[in-house]
CSV table of C-alpha atoms in Angstrom, one decimal:
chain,number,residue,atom,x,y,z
A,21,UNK,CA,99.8,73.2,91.3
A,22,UNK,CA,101.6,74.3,94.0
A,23,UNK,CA,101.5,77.8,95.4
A,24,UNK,CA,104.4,80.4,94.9
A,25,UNK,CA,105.3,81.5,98.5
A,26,UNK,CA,105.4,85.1,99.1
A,27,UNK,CA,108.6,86.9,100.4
A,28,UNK,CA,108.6,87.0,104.0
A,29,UNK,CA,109.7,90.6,105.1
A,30,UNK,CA,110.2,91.5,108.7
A,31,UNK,CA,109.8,95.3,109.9
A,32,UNK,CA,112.6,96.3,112.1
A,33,UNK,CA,112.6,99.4,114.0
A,34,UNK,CA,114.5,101.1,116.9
A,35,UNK,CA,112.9,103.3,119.1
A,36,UNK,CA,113.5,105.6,122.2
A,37,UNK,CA,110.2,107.3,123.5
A,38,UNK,CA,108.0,107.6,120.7
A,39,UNK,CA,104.9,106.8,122.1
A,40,UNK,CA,103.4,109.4,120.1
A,41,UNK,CA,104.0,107.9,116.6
A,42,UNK,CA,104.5,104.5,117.3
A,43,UNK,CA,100.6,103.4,116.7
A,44,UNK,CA,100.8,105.5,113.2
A,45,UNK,CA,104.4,103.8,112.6
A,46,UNK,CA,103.2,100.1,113.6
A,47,UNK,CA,99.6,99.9,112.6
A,48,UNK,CA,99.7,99.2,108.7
A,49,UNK,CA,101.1,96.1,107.1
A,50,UNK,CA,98.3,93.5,108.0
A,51,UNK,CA,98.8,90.5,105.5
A,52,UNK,CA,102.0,92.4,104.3
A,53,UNK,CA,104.6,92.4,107.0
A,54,UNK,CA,105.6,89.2,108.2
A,55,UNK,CA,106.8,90.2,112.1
A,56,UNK,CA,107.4,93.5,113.6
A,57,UNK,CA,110.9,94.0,115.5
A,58,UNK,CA,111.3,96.5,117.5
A,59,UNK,CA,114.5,97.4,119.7
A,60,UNK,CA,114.1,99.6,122.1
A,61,UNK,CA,117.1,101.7,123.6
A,62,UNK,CA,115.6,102.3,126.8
A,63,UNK,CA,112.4,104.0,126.7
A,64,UNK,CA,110.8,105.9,129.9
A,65,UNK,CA,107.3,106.3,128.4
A,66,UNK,CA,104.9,103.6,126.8
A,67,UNK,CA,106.6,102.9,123.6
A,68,UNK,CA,107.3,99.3,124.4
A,69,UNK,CA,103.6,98.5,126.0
A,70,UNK,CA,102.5,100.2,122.2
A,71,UNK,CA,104.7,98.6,120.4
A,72,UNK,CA,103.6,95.0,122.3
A,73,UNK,CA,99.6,96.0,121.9
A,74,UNK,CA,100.6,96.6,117.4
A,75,UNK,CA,102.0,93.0,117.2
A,76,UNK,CA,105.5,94.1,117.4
A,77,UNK,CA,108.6,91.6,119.0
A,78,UNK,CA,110.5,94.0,121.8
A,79,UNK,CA,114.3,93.9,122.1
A,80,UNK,CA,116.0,96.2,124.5
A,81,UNK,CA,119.4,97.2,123.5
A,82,UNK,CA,121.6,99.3,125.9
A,83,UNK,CA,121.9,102.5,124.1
A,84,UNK,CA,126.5,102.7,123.1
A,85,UNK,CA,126.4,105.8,120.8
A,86,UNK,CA,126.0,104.1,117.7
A,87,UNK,CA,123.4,103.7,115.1
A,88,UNK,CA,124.3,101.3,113.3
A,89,UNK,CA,125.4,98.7,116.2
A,90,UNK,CA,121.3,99.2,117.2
A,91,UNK,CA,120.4,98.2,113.9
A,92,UNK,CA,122.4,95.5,113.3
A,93,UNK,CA,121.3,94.0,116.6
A,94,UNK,CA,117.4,94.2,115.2
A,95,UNK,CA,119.0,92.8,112.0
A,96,UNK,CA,119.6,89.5,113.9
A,97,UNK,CA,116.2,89.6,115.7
A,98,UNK,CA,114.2,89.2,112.1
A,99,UNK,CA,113.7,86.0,110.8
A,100,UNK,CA,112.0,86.9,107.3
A,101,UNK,CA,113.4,87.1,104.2
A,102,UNK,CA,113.8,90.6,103.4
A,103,UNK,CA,114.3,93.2,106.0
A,104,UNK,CA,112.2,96.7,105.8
A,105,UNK,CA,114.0,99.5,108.4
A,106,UNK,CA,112.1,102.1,109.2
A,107,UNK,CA,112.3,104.6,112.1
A,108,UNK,CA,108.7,105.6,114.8
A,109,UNK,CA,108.5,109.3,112.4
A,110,UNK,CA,108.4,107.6,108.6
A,111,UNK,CA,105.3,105.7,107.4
A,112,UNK,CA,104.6,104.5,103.9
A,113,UNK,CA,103.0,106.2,100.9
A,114,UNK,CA,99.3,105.6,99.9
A,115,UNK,CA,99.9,102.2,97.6
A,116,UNK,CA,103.4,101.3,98.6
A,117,UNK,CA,102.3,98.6,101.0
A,118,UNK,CA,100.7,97.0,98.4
A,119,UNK,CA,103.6,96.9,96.4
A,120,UNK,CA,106.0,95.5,98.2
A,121,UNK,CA,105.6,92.1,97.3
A,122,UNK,CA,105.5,92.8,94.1
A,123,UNK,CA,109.1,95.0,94.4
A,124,UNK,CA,110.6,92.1,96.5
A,125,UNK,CA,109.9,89.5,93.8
A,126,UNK,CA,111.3,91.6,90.4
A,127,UNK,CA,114.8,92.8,93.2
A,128,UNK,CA,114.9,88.4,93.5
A,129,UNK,CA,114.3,87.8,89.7
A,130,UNK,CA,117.3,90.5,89.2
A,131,UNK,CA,119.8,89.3,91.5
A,132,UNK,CA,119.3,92.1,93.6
A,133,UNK,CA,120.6,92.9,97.3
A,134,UNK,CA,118.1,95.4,97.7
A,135,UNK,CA,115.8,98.5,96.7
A,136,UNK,CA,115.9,101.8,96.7
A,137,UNK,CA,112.9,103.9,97.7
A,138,UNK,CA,111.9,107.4,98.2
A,139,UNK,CA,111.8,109.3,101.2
A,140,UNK,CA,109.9,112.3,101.4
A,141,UNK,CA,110.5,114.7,103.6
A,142,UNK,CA,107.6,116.5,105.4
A,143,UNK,CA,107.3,120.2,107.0
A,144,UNK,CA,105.3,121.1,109.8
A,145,UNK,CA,102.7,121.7,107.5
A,146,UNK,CA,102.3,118.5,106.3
A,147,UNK,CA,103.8,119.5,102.8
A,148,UNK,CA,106.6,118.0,100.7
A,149,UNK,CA,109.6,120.0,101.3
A,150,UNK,CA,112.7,117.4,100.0
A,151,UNK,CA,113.4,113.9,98.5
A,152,UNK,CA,115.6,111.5,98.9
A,153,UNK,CA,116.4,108.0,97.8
A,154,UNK,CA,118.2,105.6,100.2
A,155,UNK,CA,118.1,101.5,100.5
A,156,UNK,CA,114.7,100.7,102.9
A,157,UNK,CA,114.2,97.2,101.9
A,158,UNK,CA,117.0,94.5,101.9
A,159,UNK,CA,117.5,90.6,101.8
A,160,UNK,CA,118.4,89.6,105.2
A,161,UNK,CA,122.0,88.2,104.9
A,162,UNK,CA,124.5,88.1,107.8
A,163,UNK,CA,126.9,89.4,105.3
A,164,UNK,CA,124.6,92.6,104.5
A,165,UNK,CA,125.3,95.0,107.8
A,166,UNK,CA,125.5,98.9,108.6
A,167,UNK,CA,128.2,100.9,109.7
A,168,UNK,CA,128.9,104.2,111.2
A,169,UNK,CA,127.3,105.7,114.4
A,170,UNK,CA,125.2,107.6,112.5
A,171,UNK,CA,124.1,108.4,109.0
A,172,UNK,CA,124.6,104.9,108.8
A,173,UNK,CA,124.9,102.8,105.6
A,174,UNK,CA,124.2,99.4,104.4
A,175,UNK,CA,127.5,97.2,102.9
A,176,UNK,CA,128.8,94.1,103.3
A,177,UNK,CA,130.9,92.8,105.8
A,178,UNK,CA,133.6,92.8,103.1
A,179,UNK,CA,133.2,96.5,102.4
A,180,UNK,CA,131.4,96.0,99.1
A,181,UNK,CA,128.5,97.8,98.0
A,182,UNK,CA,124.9,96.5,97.5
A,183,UNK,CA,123.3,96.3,93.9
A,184,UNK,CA,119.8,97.8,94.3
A,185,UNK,CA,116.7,97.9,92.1
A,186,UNK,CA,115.0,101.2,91.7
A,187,UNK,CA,112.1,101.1,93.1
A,188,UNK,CA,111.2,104.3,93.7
A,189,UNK,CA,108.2,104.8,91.9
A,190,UNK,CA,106.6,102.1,93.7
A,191,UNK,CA,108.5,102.6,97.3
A,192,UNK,CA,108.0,106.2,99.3
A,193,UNK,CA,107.8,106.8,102.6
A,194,UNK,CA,107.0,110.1,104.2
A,195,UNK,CA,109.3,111.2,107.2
A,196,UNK,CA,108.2,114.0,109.6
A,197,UNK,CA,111.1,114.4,111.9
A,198,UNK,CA,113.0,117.0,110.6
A,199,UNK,CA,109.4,119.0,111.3
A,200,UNK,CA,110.0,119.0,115.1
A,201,UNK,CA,111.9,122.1,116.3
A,202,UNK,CA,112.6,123.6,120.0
A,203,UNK,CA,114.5,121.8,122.4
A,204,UNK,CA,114.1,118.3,121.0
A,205,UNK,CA,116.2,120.0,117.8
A,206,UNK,CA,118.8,121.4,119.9
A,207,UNK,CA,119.9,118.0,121.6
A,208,UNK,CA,119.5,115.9,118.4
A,209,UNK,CA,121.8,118.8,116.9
A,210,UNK,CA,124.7,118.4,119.8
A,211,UNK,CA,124.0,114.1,119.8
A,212,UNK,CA,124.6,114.3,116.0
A,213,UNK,CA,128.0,116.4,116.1
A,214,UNK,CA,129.6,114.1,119.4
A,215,UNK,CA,128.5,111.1,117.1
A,216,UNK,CA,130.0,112.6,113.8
A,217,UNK,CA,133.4,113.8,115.7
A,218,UNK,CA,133.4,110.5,117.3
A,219,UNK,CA,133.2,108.9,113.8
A,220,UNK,CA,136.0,111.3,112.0
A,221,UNK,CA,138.2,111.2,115.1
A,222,UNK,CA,138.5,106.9,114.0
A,223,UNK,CA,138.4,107.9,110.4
A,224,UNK,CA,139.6,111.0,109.7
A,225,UNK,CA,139.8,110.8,105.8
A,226,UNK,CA,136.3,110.1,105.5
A,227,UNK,CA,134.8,112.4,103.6
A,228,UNK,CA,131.3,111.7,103.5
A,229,UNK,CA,131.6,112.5,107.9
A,230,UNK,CA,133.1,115.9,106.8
A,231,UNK,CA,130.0,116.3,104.3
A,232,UNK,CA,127.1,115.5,107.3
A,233,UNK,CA,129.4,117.4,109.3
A,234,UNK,CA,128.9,120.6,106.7
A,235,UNK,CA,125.0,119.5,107.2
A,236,UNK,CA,125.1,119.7,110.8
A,237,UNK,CA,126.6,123.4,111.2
A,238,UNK,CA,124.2,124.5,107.9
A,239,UNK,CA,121.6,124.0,109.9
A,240,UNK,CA,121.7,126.0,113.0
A,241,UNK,CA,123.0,128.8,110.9
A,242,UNK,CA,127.1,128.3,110.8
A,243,UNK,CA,127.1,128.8,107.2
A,244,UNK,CA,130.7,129.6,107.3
A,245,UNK,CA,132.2,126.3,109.3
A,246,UNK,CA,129.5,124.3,106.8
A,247,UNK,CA,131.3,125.7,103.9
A,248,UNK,CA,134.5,125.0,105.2
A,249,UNK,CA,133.6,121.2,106.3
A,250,UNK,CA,132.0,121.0,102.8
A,251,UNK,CA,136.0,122.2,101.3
A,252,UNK,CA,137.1,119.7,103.5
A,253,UNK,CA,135.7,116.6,102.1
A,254,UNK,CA,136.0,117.9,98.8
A,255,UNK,CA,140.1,117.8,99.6
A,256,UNK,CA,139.9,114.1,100.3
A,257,UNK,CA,137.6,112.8,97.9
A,258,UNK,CA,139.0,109.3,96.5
A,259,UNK,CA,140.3,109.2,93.0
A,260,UNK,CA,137.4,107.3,91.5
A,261,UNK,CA,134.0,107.8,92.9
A,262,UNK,CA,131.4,105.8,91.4
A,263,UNK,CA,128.8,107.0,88.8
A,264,UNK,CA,126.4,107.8,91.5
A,265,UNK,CA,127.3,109.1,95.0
A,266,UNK,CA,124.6,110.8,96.3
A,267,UNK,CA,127.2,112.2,99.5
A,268,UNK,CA,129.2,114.1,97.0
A,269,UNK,CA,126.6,115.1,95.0
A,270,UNK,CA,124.9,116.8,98.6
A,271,UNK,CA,128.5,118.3,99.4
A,272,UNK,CA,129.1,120.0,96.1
A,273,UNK,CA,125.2,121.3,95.8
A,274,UNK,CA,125.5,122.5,99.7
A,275,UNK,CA,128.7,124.6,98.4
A,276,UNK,CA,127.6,126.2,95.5
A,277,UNK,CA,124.1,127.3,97.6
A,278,UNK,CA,126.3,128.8,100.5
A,279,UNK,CA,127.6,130.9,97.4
A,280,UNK,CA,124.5,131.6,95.8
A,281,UNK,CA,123.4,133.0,99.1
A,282,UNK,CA,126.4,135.0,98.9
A,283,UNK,CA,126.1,135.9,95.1
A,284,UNK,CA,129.7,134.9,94.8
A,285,UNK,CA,129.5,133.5,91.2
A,286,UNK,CA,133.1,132.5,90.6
A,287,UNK,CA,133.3,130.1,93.8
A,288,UNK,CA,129.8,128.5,92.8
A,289,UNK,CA,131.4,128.2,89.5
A,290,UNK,CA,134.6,126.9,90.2
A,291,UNK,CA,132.7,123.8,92.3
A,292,UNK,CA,130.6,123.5,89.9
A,293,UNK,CA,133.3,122.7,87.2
A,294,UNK,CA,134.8,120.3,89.6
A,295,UNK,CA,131.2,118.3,90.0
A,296,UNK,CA,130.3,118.1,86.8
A,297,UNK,CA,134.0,116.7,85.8
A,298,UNK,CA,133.1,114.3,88.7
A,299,UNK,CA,129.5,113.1,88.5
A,300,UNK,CA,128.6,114.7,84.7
A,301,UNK,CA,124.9,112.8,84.9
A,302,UNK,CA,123.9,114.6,88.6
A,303,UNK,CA,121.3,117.3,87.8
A,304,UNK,CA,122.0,119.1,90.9
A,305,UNK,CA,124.9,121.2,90.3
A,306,UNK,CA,122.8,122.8,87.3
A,307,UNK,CA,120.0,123.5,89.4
A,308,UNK,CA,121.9,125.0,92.4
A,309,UNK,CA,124.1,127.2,89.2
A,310,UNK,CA,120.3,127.8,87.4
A,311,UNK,CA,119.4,129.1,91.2
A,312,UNK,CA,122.8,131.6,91.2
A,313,UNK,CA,122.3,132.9,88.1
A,314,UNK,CA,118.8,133.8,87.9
A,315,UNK,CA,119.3,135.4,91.2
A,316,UNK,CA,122.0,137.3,89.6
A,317,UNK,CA,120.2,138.1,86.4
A,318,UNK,CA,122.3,136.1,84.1
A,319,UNK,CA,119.1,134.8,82.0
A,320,UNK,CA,120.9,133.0,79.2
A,321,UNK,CA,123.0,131.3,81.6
A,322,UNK,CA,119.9,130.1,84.1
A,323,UNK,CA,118.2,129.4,81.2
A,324,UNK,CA,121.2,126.7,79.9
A,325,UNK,CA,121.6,125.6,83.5
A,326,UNK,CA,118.2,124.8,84.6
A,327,UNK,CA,117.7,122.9,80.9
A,328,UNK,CA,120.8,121.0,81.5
A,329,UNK,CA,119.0,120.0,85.0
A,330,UNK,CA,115.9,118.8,83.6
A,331,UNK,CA,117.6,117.1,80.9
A,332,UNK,CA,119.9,115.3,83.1
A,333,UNK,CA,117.2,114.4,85.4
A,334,UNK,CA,115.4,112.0,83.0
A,335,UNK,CA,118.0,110.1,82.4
A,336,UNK,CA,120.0,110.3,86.5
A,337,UNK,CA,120.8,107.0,88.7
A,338,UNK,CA,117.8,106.6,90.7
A,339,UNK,CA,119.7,107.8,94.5
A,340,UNK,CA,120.4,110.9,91.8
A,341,UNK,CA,119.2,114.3,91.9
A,342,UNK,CA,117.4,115.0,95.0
A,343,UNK,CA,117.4,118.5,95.0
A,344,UNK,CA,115.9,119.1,91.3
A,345,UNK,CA,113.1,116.5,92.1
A,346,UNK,CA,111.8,118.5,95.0
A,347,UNK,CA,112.3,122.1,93.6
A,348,UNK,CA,110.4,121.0,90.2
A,349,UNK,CA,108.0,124.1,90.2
A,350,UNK,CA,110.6,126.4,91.0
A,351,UNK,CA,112.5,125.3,88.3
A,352,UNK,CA,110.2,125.9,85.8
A,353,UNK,CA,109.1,128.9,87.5
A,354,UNK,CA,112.7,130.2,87.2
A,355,UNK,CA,112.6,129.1,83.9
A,356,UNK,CA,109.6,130.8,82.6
A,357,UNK,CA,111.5,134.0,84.3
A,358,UNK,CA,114.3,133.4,82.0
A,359,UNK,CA,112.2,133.0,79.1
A,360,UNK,CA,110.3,136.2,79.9
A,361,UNK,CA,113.4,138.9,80.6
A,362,UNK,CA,115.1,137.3,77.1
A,363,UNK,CA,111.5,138.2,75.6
A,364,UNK,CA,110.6,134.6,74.0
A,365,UNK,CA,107.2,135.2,75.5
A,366,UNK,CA,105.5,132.6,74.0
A,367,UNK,CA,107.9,130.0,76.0
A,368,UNK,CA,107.3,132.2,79.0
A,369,UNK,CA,103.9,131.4,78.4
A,370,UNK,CA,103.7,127.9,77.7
A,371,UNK,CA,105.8,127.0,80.5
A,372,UNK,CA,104.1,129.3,83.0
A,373,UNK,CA,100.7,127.1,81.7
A,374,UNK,CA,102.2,124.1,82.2
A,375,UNK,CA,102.8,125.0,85.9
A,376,UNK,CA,100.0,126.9,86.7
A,377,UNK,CA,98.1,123.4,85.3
A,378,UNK,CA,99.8,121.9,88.5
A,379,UNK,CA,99.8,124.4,91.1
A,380,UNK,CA,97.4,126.9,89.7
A,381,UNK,CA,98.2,129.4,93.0
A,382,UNK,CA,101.9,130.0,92.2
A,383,UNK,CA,102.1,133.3,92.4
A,384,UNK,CA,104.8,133.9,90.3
A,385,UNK,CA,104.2,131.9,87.6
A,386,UNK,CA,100.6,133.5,87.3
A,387,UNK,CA,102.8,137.1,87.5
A,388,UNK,CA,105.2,136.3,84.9
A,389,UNK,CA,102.0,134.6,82.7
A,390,UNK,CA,100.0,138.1,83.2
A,391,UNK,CA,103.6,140.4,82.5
A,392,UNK,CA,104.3,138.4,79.4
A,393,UNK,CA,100.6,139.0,78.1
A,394,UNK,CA,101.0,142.3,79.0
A,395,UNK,CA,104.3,143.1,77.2
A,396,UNK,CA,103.1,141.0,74.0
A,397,UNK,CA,100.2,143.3,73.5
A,398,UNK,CA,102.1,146.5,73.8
A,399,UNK,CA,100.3,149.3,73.9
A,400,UNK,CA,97.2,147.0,73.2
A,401,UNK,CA,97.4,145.8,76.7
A,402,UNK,CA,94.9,148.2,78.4
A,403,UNK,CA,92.6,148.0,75.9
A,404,UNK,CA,88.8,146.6,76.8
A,405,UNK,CA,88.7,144.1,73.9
A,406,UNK,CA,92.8,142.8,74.6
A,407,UNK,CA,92.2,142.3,78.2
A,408,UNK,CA,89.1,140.3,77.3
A,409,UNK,CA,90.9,137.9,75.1
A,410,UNK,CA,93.2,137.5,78.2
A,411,UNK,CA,90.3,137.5,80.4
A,412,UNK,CA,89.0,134.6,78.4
A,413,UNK,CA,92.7,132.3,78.3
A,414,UNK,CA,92.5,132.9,81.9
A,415,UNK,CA,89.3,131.5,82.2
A,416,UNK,CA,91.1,128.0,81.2
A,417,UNK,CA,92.9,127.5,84.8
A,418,UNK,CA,90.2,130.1,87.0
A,419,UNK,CA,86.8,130.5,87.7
A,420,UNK,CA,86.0,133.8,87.8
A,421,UNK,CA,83.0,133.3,89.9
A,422,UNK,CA,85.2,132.7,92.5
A,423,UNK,CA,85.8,135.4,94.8
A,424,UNK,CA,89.5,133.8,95.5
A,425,UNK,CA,90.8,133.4,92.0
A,426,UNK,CA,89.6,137.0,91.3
A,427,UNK,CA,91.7,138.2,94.1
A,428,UNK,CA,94.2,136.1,93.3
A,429,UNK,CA,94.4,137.4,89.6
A,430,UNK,CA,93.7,140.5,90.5
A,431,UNK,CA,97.2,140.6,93.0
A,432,UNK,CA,99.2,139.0,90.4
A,433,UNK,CA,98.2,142.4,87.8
A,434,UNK,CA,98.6,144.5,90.4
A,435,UNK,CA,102.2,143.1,90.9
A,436,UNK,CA,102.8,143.0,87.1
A,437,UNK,CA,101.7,146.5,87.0
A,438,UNK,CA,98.3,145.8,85.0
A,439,UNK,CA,96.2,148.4,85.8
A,440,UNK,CA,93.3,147.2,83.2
A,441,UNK,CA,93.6,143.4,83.9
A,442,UNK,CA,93.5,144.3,87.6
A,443,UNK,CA,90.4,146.4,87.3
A,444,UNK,CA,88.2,144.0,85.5
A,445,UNK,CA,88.7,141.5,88.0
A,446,UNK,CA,87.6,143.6,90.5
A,447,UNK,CA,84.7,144.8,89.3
A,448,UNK,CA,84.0,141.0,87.6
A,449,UNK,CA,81.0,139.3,89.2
């Protein structure tokens, strides 16, 4: 019986200095990854002697301003099958590697061009601070190339788009660039806007440009400039967009936050109507609305928005609501809120529980837990035997042996204004 042959895939990566993550970027894959090809776009440190030492083929490319020309040349360096671009600061998840082949053969069974994955986004802390989902792993067909200078994007040559297979609950990779700050951020910040004006100055309806162009001034602080780019690209959105376009979905989210920051509730409202005429299945124009009224004190309203958002999100296109899928406990932390100041405690409990079963150190949800306790047993609630019972519950999700989930419950009565609950965790041994 002759033996299937697995997909060949080929790692292609370009590089400038990154001799400090290179050997965590290169050193996985064995039995996996079928070559390594990395361009280099002229390194002065030992990224290439690195990159030679982990198995990887060198290019050298001549650095023109332009993303997508870099990776397109490593493109037609790679001789496998399928084609797996990745920069020096992303790595895979624990278990993706070994499910690649796997993912590859089901996207071939399918008809597909490629896959989308997950990238997760860390802070300088190590911790999860945003998702996204973008197309990683592609068949390696001189008609499949990128485009722009940056934020680059896979299509083909004809301007089509790629069909992709979600695979992102078997595809993550973690990213830890946006964790660097100083002087490093500064000069990626100035390259990125010469490259997006460059970019808009060729194609000046494009309105995805004016979108990363809202990014850009967002985040050194221009909040102003970002919400008018963000108006910008909203003015020359096409007349159809398709049912998932992750750019617009960004734009509109970033717009009605920049008002939510501002507590302008009419503007937020006013994109949101827009969006959800738009893109009715995103989840993220809910959450970002959820966000805005809960921060105004509109309960029934945060409550219908953030509901919507969840709702939505079990059934969104897998590049779909990014922002919802990273903010998960402060959702339901929001939600609990609501739930508590419209006095349907017992939902404010349950779903304080539920998150507190996750992330048993979120403060608030363990505050809002404690306050609806407190309010549902009246003037019960400084009573030995009451505070017992609640004592006891507690005992479900803390051990209060533990010097650091008495102090932690005790904080969270102290903010509720528990005096009792407070005391007896003090003085509990």
């Amino acid at each position: 019986m002759k033996k299937e042959r697995k997909p060949r895939i080929s790692l292609c990566m370009i590089v400038k200095n990154e001799e400090a993550k290179l050997e965590r970027a290169l050193s996985w894959g064995q039995g996996i990854l079928w070559e390594k090809v990395v361009v280099d776009t002229g390194s002065t440190d030992g990224t290439v002697e690195l990159a030679k030492r982990f198995g990887a083929t060198v290019y050298h490319f001549d650095w023109i301003d332009d993303f997508a020309a870099a990776r397109n040349f490593a493109q037609k360096q790679a001789k496998g099958d399928w084609i797996l671009t990745l920069d020096a600061d992303e790595y895979p998840a624990p278990g993706t590697p070994e499910k690649l082949f796997d993912v590859v053969s089901r996207a071939e069974e399918r008809g597909a061009d490629g896959v989308f994955g997950e990238i997760l986004e860390l802070n300088s802390a190590g911790n999860v601070m945003a998702c996204s989902f973008r197309i990683r792993l592609f068949r390696n067909c001189p008609e499949i190339r990128y485009r722009r200078r940056i934020h680059e994007q896979l299509e083909f040559t004809d301007g089509s788009k790629l069909t992709a297979l979600d695979g992102k609950e078997d595809v993550s990779f973690f990213h830890d660039g946006y964790a660097e700050q100083g002087l490093a951020e500064e000069q990626r910040t100035n390259r990125n806007l010469c490259l997006l004006e460059q970019e808009l100055s060729e194609h000046p309806d494009d309105y995805e440009i004016m979108g990363y162009l809202g990014d850009e001034y967002r985040s050194f602080g221009e909040t102003e400039k970002a919400a008018d780019w963000y108006r910008k690209s909203l003015e020359h959105l096409p007349k159809i967009l398709p049912a998932s376009d992750p750019r617009t979905a960004w734009t509109c989210s970033s717009l009605i936050s920049i008002y939510t920051s501002k507590k302008e509730y009419e503007e937020a409202e006013k994109v949101y109507q827009r969006a959800v005429r738009l893109q009715p299945k995103e989840a993220d124009y809910d959450y970002e609305m959820g966000r805005l009224a809960v921060a105004m004190e509109r309960w029934e309203e945060g409550l219908c928005y953030l509901g919507n958002g969840l709702s939505k999100l079990e059934k969104g296109p897998a590049n779909s609501c990014v922002r919802i899928r990273g903010a998960l406990e402060e959702v339901y932390g929001n939600l609990a809120l609501c739930f508590l100041r419209l006095g349907r405690r017992k939902e404010a409990v349950e779903t304080a529980v539920a998150l507190l079963k996750v992330k048993p150190y979120e403060m608030k949800a363990l505050y809002i837990l404690l306050s609806a306790f407190q309010e549902d047993g009246g003037e019960r609630a400084e009573e030995a035997a009451y505070v017992e019972n609640v004592a006891a519950f507690l005992g479900n999700l803390y051990s209060f042996s533990e010097l650091k989930d008495r102090l932690f419950i005790a904080r969270a009565a102290k903010e509720a204004g528990w005096e009792a609950m407070r005391s007896k965790v003090e003085v509990e041994r």
